[in-house]
Coordinates of C-alpha atoms in Angstrom, one line a residue:
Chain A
X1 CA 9.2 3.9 10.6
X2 CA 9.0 1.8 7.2
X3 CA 8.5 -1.5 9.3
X4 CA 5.6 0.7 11.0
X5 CA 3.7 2.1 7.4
X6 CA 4.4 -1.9 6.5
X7 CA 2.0 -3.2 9.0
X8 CA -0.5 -0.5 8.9
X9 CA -0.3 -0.9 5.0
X10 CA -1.4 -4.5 5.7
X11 CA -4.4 -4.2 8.1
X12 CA -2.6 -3.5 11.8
X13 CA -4.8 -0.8 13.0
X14 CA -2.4 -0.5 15.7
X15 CA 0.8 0.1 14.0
X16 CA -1.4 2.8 11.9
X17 CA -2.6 4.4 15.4
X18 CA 1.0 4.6 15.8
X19 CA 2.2 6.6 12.8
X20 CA -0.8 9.0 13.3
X21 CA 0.4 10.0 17.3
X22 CA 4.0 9.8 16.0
X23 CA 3.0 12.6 13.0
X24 CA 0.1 14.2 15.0
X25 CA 2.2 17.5 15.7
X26 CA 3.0 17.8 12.6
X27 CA -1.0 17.3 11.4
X28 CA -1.9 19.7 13.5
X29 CA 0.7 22.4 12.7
X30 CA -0.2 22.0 8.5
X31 CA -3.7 22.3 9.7
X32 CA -3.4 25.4 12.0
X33 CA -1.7 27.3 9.2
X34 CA -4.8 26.6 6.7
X35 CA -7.6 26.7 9.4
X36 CA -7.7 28.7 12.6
X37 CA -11.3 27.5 14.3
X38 CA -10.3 24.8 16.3
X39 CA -13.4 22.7 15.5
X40 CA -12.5 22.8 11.6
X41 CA -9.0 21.8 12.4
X42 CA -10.2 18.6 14.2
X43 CA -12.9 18.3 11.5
X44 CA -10.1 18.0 8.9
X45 CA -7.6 15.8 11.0
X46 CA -10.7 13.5 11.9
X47 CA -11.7 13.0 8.2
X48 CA -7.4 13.3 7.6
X49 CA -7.2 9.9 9.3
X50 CA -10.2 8.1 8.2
X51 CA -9.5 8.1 4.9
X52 CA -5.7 7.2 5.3
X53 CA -6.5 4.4 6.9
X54 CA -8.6 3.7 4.6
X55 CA -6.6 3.8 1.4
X56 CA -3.2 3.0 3.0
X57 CA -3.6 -0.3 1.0
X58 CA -2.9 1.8 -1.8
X59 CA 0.6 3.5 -1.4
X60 CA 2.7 2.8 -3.5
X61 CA 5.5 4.1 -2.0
X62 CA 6.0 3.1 1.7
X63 CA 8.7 5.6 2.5
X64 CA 6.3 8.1 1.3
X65 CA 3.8 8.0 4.0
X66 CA 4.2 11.0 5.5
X67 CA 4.0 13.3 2.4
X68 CA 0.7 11.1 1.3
X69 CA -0.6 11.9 4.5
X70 CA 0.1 15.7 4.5
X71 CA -1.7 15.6 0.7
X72 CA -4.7 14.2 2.4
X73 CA -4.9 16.8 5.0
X74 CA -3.8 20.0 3.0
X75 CA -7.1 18.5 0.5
X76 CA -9.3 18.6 3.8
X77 CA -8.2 21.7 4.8
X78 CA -8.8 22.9 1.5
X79 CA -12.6 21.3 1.1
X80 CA -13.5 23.1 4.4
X81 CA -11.9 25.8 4.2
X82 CA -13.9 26.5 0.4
X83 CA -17.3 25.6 2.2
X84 CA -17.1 27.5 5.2
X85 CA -16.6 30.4 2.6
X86 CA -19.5 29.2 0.6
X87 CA -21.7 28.7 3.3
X88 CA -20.1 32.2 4.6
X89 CA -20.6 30.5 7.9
X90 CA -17.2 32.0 9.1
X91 CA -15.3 35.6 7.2
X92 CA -11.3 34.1 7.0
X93 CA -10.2 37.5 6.7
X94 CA -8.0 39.3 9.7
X95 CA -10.6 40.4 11.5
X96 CA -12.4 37.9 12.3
X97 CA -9.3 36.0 13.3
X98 CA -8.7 38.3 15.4
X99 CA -12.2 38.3 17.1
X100 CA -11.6 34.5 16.9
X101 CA -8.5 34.7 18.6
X102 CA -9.9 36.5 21.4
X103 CA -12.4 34.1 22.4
X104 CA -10.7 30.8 22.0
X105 CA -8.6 29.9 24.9
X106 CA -5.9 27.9 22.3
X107 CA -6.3 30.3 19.7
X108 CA -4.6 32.9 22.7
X109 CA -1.9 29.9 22.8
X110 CA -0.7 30.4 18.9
X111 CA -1.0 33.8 19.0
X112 CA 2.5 34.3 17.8
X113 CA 2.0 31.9 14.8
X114 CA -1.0 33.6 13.5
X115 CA 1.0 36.9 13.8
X116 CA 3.6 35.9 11.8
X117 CA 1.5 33.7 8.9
X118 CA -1.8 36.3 9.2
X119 CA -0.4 38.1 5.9
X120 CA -0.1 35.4 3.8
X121 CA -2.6 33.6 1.6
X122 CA -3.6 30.0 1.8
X123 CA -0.9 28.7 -0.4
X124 CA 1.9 30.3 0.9
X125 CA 1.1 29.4 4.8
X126 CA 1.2 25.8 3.4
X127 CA 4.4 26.4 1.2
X128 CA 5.9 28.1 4.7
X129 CA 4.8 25.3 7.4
X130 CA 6.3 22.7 4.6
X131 CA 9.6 24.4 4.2
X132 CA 10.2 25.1 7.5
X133 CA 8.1 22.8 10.3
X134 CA 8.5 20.1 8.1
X135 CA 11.4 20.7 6.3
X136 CA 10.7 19.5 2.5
X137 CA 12.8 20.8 -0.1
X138 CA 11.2 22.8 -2.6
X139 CA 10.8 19.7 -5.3
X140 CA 9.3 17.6 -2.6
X141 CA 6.9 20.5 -1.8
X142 CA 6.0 21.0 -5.7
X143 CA 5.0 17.2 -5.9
X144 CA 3.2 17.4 -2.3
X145 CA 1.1 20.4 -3.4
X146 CA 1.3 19.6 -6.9
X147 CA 2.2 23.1 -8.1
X148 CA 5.5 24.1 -10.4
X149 CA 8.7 23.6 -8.1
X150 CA 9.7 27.2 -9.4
X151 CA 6.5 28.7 -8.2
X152 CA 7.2 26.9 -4.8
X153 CA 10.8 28.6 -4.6
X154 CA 9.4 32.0 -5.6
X155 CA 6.4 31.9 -3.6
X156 CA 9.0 31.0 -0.1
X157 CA 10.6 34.4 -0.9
X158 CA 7.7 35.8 -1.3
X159 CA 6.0 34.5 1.9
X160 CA 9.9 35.4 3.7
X161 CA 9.2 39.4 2.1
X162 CA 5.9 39.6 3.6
X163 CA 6.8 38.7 7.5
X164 CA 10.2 39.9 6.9
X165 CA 9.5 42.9 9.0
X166 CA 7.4 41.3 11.7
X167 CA 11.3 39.5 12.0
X168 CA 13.1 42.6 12.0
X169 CA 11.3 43.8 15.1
X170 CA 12.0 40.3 16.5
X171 CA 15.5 41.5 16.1
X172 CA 15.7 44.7 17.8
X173 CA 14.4 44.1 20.9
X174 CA 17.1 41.2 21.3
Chain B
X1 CA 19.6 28.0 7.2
X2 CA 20.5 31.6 7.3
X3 CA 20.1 33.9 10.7
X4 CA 16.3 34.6 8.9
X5 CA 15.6 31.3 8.2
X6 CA 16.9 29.6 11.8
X7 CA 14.2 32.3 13.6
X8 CA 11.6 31.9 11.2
X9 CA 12.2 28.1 11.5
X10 CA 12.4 28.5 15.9
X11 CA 9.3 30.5 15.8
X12 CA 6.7 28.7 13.4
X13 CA 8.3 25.5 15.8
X14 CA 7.9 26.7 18.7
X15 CA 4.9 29.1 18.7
X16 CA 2.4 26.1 18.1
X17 CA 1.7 23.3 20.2
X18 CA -1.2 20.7 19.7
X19 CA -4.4 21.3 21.3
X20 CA -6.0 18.7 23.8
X21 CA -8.9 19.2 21.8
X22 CA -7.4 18.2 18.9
X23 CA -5.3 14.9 20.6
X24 CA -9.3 14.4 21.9
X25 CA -10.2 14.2 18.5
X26 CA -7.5 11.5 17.7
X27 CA -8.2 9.2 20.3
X28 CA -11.9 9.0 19.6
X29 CA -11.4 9.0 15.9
X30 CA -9.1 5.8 16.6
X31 CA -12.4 4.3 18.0
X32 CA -14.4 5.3 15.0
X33 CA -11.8 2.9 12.8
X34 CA -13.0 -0.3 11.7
X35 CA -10.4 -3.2 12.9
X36 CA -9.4 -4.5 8.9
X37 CA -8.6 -8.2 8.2
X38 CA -4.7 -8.6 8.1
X39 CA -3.5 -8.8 4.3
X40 CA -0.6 -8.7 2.7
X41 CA 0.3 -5.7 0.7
X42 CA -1.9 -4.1 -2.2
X43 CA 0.2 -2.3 -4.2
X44 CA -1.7 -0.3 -6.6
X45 CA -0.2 0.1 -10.0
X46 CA -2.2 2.8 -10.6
X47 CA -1.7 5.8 -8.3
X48 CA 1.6 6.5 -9.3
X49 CA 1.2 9.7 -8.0
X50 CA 1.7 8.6 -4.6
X51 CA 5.1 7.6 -5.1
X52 CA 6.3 10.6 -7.0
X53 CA 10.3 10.8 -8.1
X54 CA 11.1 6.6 -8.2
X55 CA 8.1 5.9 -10.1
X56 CA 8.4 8.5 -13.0
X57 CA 12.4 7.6 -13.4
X58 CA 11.5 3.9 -13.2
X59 CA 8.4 3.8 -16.1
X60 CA 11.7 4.7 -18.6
X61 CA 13.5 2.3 -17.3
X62 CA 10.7 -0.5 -17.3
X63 CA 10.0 0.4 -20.9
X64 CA 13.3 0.1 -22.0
X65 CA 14.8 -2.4 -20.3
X66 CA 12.4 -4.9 -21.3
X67 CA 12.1 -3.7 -25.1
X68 CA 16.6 -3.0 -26.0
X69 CA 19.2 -3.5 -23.8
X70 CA 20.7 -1.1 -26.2
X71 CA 18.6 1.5 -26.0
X72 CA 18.0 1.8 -22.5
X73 CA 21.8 3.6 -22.7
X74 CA 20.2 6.3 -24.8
X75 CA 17.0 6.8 -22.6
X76 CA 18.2 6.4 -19.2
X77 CA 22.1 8.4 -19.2
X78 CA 20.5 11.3 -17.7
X79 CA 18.4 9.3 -15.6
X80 CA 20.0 6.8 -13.4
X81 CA 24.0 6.6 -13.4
X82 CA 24.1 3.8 -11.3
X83 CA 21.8 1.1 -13.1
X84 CA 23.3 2.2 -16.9
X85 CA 26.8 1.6 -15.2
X86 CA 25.7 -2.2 -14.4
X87 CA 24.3 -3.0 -17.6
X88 CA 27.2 -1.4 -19.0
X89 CA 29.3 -4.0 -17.5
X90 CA 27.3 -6.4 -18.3
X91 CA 25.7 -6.5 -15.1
X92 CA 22.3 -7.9 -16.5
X93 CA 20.6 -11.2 -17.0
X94 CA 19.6 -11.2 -21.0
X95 CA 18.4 -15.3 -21.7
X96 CA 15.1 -15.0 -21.8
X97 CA 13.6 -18.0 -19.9
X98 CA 11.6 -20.6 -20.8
X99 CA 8.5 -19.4 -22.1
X100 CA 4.9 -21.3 -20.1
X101 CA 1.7 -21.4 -22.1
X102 CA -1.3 -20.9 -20.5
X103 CA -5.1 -20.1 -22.0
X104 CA -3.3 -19.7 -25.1
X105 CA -0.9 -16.9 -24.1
X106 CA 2.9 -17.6 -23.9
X107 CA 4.8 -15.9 -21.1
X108 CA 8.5 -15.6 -20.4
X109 CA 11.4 -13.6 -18.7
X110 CA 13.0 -11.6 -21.0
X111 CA 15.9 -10.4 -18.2
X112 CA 16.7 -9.7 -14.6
X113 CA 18.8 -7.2 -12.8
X114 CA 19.3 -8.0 -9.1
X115 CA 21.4 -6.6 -6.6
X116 CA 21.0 -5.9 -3.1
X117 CA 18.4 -2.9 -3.8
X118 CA 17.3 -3.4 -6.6
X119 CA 15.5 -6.3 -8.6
X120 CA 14.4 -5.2 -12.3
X121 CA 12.3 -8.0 -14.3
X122 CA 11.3 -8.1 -17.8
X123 CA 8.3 -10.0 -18.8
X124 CA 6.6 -10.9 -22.4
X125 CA 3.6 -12.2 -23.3
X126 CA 2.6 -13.6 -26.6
X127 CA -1.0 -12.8 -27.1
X128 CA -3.3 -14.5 -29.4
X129 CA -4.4 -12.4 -32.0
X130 CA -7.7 -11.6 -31.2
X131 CA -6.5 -10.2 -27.8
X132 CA -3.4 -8.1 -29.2
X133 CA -5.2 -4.8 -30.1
X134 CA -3.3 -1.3 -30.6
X135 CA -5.1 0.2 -27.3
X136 CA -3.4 -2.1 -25.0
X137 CA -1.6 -0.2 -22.9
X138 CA -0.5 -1.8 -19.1
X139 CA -0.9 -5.7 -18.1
X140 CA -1.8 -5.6 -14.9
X141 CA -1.3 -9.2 -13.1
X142 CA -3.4 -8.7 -10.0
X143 CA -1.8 -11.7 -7.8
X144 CA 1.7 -12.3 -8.6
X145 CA 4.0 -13.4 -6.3
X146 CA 8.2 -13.2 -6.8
X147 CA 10.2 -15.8 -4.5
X148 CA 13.3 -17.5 -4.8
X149 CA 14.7 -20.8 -4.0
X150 CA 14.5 -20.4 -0.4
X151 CA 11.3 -19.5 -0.8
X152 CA 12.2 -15.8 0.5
X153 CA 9.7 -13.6 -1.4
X154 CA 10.6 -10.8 -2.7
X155 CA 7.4 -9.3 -4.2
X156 CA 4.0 -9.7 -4.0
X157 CA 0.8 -7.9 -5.3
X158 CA -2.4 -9.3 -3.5
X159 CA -4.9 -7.4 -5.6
X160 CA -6.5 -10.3 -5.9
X161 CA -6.0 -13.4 -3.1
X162 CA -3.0 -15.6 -3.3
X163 CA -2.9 -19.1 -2.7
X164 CA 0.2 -19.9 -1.0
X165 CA -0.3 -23.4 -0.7
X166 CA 2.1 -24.0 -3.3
X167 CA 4.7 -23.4 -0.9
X168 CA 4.0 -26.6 1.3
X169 CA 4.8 -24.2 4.3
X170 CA 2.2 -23.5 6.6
X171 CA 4.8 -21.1 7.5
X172 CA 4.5 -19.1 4.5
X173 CA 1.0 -17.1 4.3
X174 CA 0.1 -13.6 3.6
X175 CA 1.3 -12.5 6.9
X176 CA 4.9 -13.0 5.7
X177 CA 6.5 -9.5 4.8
X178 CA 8.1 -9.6 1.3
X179 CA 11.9 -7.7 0.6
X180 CA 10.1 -5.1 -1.7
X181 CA 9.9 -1.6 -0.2
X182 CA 8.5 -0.1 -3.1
X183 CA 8.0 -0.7 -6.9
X184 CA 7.3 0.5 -10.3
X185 CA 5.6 -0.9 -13.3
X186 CA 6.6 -0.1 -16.8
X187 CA 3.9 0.4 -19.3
X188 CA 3.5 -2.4 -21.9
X189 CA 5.7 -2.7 -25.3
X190 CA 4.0 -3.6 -28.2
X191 CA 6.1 -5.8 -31.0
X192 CA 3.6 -7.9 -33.5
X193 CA 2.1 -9.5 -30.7
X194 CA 4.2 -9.5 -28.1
X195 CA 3.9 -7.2 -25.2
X196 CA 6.9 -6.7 -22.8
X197 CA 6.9 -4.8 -19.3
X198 CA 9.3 -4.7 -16.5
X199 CA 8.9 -4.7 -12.5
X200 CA 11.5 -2.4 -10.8
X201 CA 11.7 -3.2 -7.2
X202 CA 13.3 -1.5 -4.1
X203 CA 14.5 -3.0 -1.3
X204 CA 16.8 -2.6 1.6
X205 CA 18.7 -5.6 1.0
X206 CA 17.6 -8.6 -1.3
X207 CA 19.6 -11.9 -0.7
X208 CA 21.6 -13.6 -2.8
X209 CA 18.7 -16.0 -5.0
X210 CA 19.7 -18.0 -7.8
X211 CA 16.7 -18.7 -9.0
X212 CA 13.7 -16.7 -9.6
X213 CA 10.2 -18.4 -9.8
X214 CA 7.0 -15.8 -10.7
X215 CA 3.8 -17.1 -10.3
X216 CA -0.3 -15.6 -11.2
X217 CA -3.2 -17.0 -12.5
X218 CA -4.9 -13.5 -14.2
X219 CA -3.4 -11.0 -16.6
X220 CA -5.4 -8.2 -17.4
X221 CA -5.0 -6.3 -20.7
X222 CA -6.1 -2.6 -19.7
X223 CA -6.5 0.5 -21.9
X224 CA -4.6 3.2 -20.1
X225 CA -7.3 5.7 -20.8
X226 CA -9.4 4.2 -18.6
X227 CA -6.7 4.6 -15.9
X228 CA -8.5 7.2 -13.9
X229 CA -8.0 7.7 -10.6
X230 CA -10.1 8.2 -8.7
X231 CA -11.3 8.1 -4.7
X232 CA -13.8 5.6 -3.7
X233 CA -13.5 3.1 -5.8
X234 CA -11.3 0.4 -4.7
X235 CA -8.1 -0.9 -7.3
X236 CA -9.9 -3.8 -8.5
X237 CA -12.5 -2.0 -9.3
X238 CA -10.6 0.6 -11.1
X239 CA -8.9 -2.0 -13.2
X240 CA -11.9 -3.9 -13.8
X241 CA -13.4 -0.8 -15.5
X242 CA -10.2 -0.5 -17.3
X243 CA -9.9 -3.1 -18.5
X244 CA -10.4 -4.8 -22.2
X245 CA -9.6 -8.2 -21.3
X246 CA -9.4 -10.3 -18.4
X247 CA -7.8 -13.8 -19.3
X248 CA -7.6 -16.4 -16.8
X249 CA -4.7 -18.9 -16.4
X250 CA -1.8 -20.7 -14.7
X251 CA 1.5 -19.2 -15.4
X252 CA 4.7 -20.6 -13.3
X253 CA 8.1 -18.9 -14.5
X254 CA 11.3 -19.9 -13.4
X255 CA 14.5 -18.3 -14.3
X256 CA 18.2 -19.5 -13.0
X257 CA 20.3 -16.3 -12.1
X258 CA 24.0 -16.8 -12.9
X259 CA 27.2 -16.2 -10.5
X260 CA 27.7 -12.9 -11.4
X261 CA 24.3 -12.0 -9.5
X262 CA 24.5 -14.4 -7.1
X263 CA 27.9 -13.7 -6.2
X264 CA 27.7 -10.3 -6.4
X265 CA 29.6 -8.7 -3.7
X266 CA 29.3 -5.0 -2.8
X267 CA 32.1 -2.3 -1.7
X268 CA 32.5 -1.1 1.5
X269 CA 34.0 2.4 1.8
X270 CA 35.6 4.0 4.9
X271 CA 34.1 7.2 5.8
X272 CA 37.6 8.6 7.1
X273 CA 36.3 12.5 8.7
X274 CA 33.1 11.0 9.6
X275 CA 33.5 12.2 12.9
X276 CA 34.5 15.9 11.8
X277 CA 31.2 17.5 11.7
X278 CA 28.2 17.3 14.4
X279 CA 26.2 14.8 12.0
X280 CA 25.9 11.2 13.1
X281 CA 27.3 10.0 10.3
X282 CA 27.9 6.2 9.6
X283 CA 31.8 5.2 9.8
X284 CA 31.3 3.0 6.4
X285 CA 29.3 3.6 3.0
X286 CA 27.7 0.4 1.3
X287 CA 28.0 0.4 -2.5
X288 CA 25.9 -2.3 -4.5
X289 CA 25.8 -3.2 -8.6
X290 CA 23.4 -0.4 -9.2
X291 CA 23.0 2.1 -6.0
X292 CA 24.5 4.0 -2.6
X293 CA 23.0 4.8 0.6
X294 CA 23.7 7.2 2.9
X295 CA 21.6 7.7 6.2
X296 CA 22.4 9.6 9.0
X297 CA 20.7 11.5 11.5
X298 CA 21.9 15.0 13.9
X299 CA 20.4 17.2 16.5
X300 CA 19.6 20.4 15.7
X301 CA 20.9 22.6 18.7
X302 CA 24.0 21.1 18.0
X303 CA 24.3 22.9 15.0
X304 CA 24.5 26.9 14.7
X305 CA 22.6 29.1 11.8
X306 CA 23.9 27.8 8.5
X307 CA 25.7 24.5 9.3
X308 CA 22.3 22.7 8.1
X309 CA 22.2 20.7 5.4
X310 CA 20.8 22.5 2.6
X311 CA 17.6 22.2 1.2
X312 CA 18.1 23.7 -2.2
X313 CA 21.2 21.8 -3.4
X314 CA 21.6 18.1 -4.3
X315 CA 24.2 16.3 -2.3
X316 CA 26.6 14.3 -4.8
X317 CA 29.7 11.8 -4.9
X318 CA 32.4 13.4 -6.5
X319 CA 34.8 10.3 -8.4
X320 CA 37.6 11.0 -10.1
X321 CA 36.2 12.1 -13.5
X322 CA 32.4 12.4 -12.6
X323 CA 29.8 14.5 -10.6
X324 CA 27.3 10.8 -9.1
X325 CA 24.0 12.8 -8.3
X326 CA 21.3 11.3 -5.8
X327 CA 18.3 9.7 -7.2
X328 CA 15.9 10.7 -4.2
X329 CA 16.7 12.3 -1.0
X330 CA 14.5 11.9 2.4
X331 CA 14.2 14.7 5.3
X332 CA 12.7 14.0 8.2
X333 CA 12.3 16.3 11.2
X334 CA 10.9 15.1 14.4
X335 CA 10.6 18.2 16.8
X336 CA 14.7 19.2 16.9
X337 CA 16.0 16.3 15.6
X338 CA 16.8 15.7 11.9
X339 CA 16.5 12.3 10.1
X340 CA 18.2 12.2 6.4
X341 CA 18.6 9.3 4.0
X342 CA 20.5 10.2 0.4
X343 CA 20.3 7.5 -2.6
X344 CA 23.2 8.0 -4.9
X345 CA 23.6 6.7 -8.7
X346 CA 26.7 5.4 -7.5
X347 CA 27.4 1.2 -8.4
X348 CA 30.3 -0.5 -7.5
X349 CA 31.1 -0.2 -11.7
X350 CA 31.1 3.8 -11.6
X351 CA 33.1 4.3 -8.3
X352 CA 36.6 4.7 -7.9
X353 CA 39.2 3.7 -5.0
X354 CA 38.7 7.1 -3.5
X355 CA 36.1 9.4 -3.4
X356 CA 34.2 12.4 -1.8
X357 CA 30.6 12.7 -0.6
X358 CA 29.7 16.4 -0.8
X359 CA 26.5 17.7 0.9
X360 CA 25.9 21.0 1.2
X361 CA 25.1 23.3 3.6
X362 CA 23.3 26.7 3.7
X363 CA 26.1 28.7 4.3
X364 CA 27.9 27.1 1.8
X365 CA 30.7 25.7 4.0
X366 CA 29.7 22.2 2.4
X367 CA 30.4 19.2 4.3
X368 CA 32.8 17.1 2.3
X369 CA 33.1 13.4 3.5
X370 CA 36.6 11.7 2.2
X371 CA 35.4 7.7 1.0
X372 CA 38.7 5.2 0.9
X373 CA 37.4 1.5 -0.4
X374 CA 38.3 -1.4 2.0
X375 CA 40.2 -3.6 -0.2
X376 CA 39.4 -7.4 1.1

């Protein structure tokens, strides 16, 4: 994977084209937890990849491409998701998600996911999806969000608390 | 991972699944992307940021590895076991070179550190005394190239354009991958008027060089509060508005490495229960002058609620009178399968015939890996 960032790091658009399908699930999933309208998820992808490729020239740290690239994204997310609530184009509470849900065909898909992350706030769906989809440790987390690794370990059990139950349920029908 | 943590981690893995929309969006985006002319790498001094726990450990070492031998003991004990163990035994290059003047400045290698992942160089410059003001704070050297005698190179920053024609080698051109993998710069040490600075470089396995030439024609004295980053701009253009002084030149540095780097021979430990535990362990551990690595990757259905490695707790090498921590640890899951890669202050000088490799697990049952030394 190194050899890979090495090349796209020097100018091979194809080596870069690479890394992106090789990390796209993992895009998308960071994205889906911050976003749910399917056009602002590709919005922040498309915009994801165009600037890492770029300032690829710039990274320092080759090994490191992955959590530069999720920075990048979570930023995106987080630039759209603060206009769409300026422009009050789109209500992110529940309900609309719901209504959302209802009418988008691959919204009905990750119907599950949104169940289980609906309760949580913007932060903490990040702090979740890095923990678990991705599986950073806490310090890697606190550098990739740029928060207080404490905060990120209390705000994992907080996250845990609040779908604890939807869990539980999970449980008894098993 | 307890029985919470496994279904959390099944369901948020297996409840979402990429939209065509979305792998839509990523082919035509590809189109959208401008084919770039083929260089060879820019490393930016600058964003540091990017490159998180290496970069903040090494500025303490660059700064003090250049300035005292001596008091890089003090400053770095908590920090990196394995490089303090090397200089300790004496594991360090301390003749300063031969000192090149150029434009009126004098530059020279102060000392050098190499091993197979690691290459630490100090360099001073003598400034002229109009140039050697109290706000000078990073020398940035936007196009200098590290190679040895066999003209592998082992770093390069193409800020600015290199001219390899030095090397007489059509061969050699930007397109030629260097040994770094990453790198650090130390910020600059002011004595009179003498500034001193170190390079720490990564790589996966430097040869055995017994000479090392530095070459650049530009150092750039730059007030670090200027050092903003910021997105758009490109990195010259960052340093140009950073910087004080921009002096122009022809520096060529050359420093003979003696045996004991050259020479320099690693350990090779036996992992003896490497087959214990369903982890595809490696059946040997490498140890070099300053650093261990341990990579290994395992399937995650083959491992039950708990028996993951742990997130929370560092993995270690327990010697017989010491706890060796890792420096930096990797994760990396690709949909079930788990990809890991632990660097461990461990040296060859801080090791002992024997050893264990503890990483721990979430139910903490920790996995404890018995090292035996191969004696040649």
């Amino acid at each position: 994977m190194n050899k890979l960032v090495k090349k796209a790091k020097n100018g091979d658009k194809k080596a870069f084209e690479q890394l992106i399908l090789y990390y796209q699930e993992d895009l998308y999933k960071i994205a889906k937890a911050h976003l749910f309208i399917e056009d602002d998820i590709n919005d922040a992808i498309q915009e994801t990849i165009i600037l890492a490729y770029e300032y690829i020239g710039n990274l320092t740290n080759i090994s490191k491409f992955k959590s530069w690239l999720i920075r990048i994204l979570i930023n995106e997310c987080n630039a759209i998701y603060r206009k769409k609530k300026q422009e009050n184009s789109v209500s992110y509470d529940s309900l609309e998600i719901e209504k959302y849900i209802k009418q988008d065909y691959e919204m009905k898909n990750n119907l599950e996911f949104y169940s289980l992350i609906s309760n949580l706030n913007v932060e903490e769906k990040s702090i979740l999806i890095l923990y678990y989809v991705e599986g950073y440790k806490p310090k890697e987390i606190s550098k990739i969000l740029d928060i207080n690794n404490n905060t990120v370990r209390s705000k994992i059990l907080r996250a845990k608390n609040k779908i604890k139950n939807d869990l539980k349920e999970d449980y008894q029908y098993e | 991972m307890n029985k919470e943590d496994k279904k959390l981690y099944c369901k948020l893995n297996e409840s979402i699944k990429i939209s065509q929309s979305c792998r839509d969006t990523i082919y035509n985006t590809f189109d959208k992307l401008p084919e770039k002319e083929k260089h060879i790498e820019k490393y930016s001094k600058l964003r540091l940021s990017v490159a998180i726990t290496f970069c903040s450990l090494f500025l303490i070492t660059g700064i003090a590895f250049g300035k005292d031998i001596g008091e890089l003991f003090q400053g770095l004990l908590s920090h990196n076991k394995g490089i303090i163990s090397a200089i300790e035994n004496n594991f360090v290059e301390t003749n300063p070179s031969k000192y090149i003047e150029s434009s009126n400045v004098k530059a020279y290698i102060d000392s050098v550190l190499m091993d197979d992942y690691k290459l630490c160089i100090s360099l001073s410059f003598e400034l002229p005394a109009e140039y050697a003001k109290e706000n000078i704070h990073r020398i940035e050297i936007p196009n200098i190239i590290i190679y040895d005698e066999n003209n592998n190179i082992l770093y390069q920053m193409a800020m600015k354009e290199i001219d390899y024609s030095f090397f007489n080698n059509p061969e050699i051109s930007e397109d030629n991958f260097s040994y770094q993998t990453s790198s650090s710069i130390g910020w600059a040490e002011k004595d009179g008027n003498i500034y001193s600075f170190s390079y720490i470089i990564d790589s996966n396995g430097f040869p055995k060089s017994r000479t090392i030439n530095i070459r650049f024609d530009e150092i750039n004295l730059v007030d670090k509060d200027l050092l903003d980053y910021e997105l758009g701009l490109s990195d010259m253009e960052i340093i140009n508005r950073a910087t004080l002084y921009h002096i122009s030149g022809k520096w060529e540095l050359k420093y003979d490495l003696s045996q004991k780097t050259y020479n320099r021979e690693n350990y090779t430990y036996k992992i003896k229960n490497y087959a214990d535990y369903p982890f595809n362990f490696p059946k040997e551990l490498i140890v070099s002058n300053t650093e261990s690595r341990l990579e290994f990757s395992y399937d995650l259905h083959n491992i039950s609620a708990g028996e993951d490695v742990s997130m929370d707790r560092d993995a270690y090498i327990q010697t017989q009178d010491d706890k060796i921590l890792i420096t930096e640890c990797e994760h990396e899951y690709n949909g079930y399968n788990a990809y890991c890669r632990y660097f461990f202050q461990l040296s060859i000088f801080n090791s002992n015939s024997t050893m264990q490799l503890v990483i721990p697990r979430d139910n903490g049952k920790d996995i404890v890996l018995q090292l035996e030394r191969i004696e040649k």
